[in-house]
Short mmCIF file of C-alpha atoms in Angstrom, two decimals:
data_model
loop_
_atom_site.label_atom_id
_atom_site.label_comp_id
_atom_site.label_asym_id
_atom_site.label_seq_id
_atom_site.Cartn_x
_atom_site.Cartn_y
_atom_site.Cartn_z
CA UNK A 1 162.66 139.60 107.85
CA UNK A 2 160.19 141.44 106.19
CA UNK A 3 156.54 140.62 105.92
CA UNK A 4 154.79 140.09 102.85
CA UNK A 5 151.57 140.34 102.14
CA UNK A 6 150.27 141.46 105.76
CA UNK A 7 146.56 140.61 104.62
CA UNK A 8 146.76 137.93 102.52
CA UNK A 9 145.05 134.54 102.60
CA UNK A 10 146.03 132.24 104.95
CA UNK A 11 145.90 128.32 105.02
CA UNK A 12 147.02 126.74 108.47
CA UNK A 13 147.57 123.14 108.67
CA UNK A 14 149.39 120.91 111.14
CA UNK A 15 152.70 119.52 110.52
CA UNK A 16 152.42 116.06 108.49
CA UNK A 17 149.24 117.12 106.77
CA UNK A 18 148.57 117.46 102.94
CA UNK A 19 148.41 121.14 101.76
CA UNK A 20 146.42 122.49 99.17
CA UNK A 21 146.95 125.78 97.59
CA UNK A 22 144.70 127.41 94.74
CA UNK A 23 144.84 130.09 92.29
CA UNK A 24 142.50 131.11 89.38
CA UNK A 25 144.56 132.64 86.28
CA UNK A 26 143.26 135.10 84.02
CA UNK A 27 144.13 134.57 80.35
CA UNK A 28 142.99 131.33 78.47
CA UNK A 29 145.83 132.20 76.04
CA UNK A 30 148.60 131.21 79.28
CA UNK A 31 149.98 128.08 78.07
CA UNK A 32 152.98 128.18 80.85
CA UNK A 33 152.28 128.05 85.00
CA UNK A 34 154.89 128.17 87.41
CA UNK A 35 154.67 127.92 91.43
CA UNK A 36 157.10 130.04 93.37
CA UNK A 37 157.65 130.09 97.01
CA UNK A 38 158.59 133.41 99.12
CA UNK A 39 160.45 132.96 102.25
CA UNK A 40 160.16 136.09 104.46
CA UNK A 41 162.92 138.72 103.46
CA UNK A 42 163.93 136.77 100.23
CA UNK A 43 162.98 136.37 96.55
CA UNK A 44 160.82 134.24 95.03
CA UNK A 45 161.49 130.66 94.85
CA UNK A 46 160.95 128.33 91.61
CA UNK A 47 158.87 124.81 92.98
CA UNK A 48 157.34 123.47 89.68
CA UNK A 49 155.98 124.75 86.45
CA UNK A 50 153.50 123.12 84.24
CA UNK A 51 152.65 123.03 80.38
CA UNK A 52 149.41 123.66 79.56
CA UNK A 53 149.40 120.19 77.70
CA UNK A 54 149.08 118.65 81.16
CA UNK A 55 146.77 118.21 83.40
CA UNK A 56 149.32 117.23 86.26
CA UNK A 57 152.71 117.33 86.97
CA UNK A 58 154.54 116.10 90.14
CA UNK A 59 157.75 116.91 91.77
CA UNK A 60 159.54 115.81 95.20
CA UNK A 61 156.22 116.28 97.72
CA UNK A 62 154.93 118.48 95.49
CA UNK A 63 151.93 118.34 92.51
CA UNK A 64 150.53 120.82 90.55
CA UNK A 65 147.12 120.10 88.65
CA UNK A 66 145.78 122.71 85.89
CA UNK A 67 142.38 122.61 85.23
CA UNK A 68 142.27 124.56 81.76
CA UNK A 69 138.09 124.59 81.12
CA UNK A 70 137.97 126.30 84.79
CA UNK A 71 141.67 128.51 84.99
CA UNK A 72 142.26 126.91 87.74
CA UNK A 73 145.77 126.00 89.27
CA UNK A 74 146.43 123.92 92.58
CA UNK A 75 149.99 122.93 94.50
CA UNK A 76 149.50 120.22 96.45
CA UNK A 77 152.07 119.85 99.05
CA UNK A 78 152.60 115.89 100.91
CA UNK A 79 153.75 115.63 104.40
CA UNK A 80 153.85 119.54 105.27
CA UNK A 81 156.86 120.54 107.09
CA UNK A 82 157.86 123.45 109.03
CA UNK A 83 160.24 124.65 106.79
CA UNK A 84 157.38 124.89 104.02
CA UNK A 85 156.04 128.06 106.12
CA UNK A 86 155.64 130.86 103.23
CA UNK A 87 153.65 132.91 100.75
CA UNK A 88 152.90 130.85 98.00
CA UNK A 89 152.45 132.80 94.57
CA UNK A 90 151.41 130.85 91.17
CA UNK A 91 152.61 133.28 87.75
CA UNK A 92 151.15 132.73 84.21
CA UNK A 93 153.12 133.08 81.74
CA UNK A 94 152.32 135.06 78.64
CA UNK A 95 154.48 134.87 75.57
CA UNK A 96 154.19 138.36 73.12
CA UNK A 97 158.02 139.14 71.88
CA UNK A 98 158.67 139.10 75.29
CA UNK A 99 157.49 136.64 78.19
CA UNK A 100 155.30 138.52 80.97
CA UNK A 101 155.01 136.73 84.09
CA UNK A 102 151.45 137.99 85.89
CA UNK A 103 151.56 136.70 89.49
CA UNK A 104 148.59 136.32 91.58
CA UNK A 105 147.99 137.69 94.94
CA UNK A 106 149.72 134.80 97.23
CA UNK A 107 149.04 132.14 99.71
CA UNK A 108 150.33 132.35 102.95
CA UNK A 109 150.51 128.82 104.40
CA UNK A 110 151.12 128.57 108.08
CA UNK A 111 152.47 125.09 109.50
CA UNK A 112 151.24 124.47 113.13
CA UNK A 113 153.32 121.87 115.12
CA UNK B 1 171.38 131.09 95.86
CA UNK B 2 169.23 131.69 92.77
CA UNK B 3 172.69 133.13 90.86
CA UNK B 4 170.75 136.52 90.36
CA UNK B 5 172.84 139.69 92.36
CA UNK B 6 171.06 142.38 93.04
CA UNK B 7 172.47 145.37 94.99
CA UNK B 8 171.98 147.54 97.58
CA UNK B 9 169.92 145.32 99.62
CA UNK B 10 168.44 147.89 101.51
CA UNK B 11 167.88 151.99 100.94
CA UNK B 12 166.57 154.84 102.42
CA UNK B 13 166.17 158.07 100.59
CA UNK B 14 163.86 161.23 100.75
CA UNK B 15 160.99 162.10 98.47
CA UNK B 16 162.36 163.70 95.21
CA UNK B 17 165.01 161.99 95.14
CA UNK B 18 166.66 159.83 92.50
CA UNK B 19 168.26 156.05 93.12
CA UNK B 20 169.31 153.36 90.72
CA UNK B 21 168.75 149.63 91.44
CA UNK B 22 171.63 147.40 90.15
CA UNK B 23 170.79 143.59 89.11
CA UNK B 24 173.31 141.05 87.63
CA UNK B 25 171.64 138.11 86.01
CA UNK B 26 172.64 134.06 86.29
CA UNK B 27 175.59 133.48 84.33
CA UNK B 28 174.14 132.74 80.44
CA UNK B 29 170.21 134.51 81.16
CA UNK B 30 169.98 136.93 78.48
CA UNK B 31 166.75 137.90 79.87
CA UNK B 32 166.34 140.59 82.76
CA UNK B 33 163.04 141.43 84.45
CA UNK B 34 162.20 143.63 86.95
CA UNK B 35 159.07 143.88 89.65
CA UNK B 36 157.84 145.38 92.86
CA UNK B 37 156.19 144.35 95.60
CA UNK B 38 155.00 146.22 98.03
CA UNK B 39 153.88 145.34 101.64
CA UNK B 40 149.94 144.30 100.86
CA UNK B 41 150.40 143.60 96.93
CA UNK B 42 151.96 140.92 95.03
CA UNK B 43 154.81 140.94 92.71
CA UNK B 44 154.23 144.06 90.06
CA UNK B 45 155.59 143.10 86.51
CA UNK B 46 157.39 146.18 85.76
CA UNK B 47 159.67 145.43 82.72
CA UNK B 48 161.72 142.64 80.82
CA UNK B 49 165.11 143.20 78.54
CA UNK B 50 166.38 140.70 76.48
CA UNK B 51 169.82 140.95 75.28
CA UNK B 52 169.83 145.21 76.05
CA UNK B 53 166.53 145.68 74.23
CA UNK B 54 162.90 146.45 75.68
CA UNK B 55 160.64 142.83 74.84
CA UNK B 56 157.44 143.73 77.45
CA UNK B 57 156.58 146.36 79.80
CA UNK B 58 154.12 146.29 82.34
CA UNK B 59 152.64 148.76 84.87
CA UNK B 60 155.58 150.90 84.90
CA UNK B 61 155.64 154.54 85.95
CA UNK B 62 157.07 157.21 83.81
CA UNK B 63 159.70 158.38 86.51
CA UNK B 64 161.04 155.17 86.50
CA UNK B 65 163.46 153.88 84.14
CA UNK B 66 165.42 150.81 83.34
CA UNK B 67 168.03 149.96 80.54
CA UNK B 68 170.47 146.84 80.69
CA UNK B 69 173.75 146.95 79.53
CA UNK B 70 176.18 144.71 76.99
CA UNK B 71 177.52 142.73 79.94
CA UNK B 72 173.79 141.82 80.47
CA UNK B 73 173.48 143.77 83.95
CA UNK B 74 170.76 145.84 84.37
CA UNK B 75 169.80 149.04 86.50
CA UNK B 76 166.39 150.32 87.24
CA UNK B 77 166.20 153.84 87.94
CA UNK B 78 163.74 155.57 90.14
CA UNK B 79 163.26 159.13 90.42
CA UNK B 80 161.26 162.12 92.02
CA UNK B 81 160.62 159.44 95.05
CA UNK B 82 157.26 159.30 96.89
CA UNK B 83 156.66 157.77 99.54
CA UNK B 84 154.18 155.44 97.45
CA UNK B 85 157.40 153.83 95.98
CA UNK B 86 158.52 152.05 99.10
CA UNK B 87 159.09 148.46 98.20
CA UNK B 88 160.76 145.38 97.93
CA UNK B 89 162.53 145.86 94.19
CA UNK B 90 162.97 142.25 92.71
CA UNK B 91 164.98 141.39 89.46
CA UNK B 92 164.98 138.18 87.74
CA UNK B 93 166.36 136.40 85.20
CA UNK B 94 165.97 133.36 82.77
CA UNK B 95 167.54 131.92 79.71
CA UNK B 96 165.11 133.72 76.52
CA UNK B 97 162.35 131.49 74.76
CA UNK B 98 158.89 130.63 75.62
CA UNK B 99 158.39 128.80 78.37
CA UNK B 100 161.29 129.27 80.63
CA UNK B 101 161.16 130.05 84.53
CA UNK B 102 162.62 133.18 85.90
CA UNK B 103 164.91 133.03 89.22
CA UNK B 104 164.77 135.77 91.23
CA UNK B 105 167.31 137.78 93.40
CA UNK B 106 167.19 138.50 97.08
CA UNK B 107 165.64 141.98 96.05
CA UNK B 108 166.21 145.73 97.01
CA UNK B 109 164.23 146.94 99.97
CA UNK B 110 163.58 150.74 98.89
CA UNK B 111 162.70 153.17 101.79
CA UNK B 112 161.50 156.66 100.56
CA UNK B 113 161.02 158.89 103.79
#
């Protein structure tokens, strides 16, 4: 497949380790955050989103905190797997008439056996 | 299988050239958006339809062109190709109001040679 993101930050941890993935947002006026996965050669995958009238939100081996005074976004992945291998991207979500989803740069996250 | 088609999957066409990208949204999304990504950049916002009008545009060039249609499908057309506009082409789509995720297709790998 193709590769994304040739020079993009990478996080390498071993197989049954905790991952954690940041990302620092832009507009204090964001009051939506999603987490999307990209396998190589497909589209963006939905993991979690968060309201900005939370703090923390957590799905199945995955949790999201949102640190609002610092734009600050983390997925925290339990029990990393192989199959979690990807570029992670976290989107903001503006609301104007229309809804503009600004994505950051990505996290690659590398799973070592 | 995110429910959003997008089609071709892959071409390759010469500079100056004109192609149109073809995306068909989940079955009830009103909303269509489209972004790039190319190989060292994250996902581009380029634009977002709602119900066959324009709600948000984002870096968008002016040779490129999108519209979507009563039966909700949209096209995104590209013309006087540079090489520059290699890219993966991704559409998504999500049910209209604030707040909502977007699911992406599998994308449109554009070559321009």
């Amino acid at each position: 497949g193709e590769s994304v993101g040739l020079h993009l930050p990478t996080l390498s941890v071993q197989e049954g380790d905790n991952s954690i993935i940041n990302c620092a947002y832009s507009n204090s006026a964001s009051d939506y955050f999603i987490w999307y996965k990209q396998e190589s050669g497909k589209g963006p995958q939905f993991i979690i989103d968060i309201r900005s009238n939370m703090d923390k939100r957590q799905g199945q081996r995955v949790t999201v905190l949102l640190n609002k005074t610092v734009k600050h976004l983390s997925l925290q992945i339990a029990a990393t797997q192989p199959g979690d291998s990807a570029v992670y991207f976290c989107a903001e979500v503006l609301y104007n008439y229309g809804q503009n989803f600004v994505f950051g740069p990505g996290t690659r996250l590398s799973v070592l056996p | 299988d995110s429910g959003v088609t997008q089609t071709p999957k892959h071409l390759i066409t010469a500079t100056g050239q004109r192609v149109t990208l073809r995306c068909s949204p989940r079955s009830g999304d009103l909303s269509v958006y489209w972004y790039q990504q190319s190989l060292d950049q994250g996902l581009q916002f380029l634009i977002q339809y709602y119900n066959g009008e324009e709600r948000a545009k984002g870096n968008i060039l002016e040779r490129f062109s999108a519209q979507q249609f009563p039966d909700l499908h949209s096209e995104l057309n590209l013309s006087s190709l540079e090489l520059g506009d290699s890219a993966l082409y991704f559409c998504a789509s999500s049910v209209m109001g604030e707040n909502t995720e977007a699911f992406f297709g599998q994308g449109t790998r554009l070559t321009v040679v």
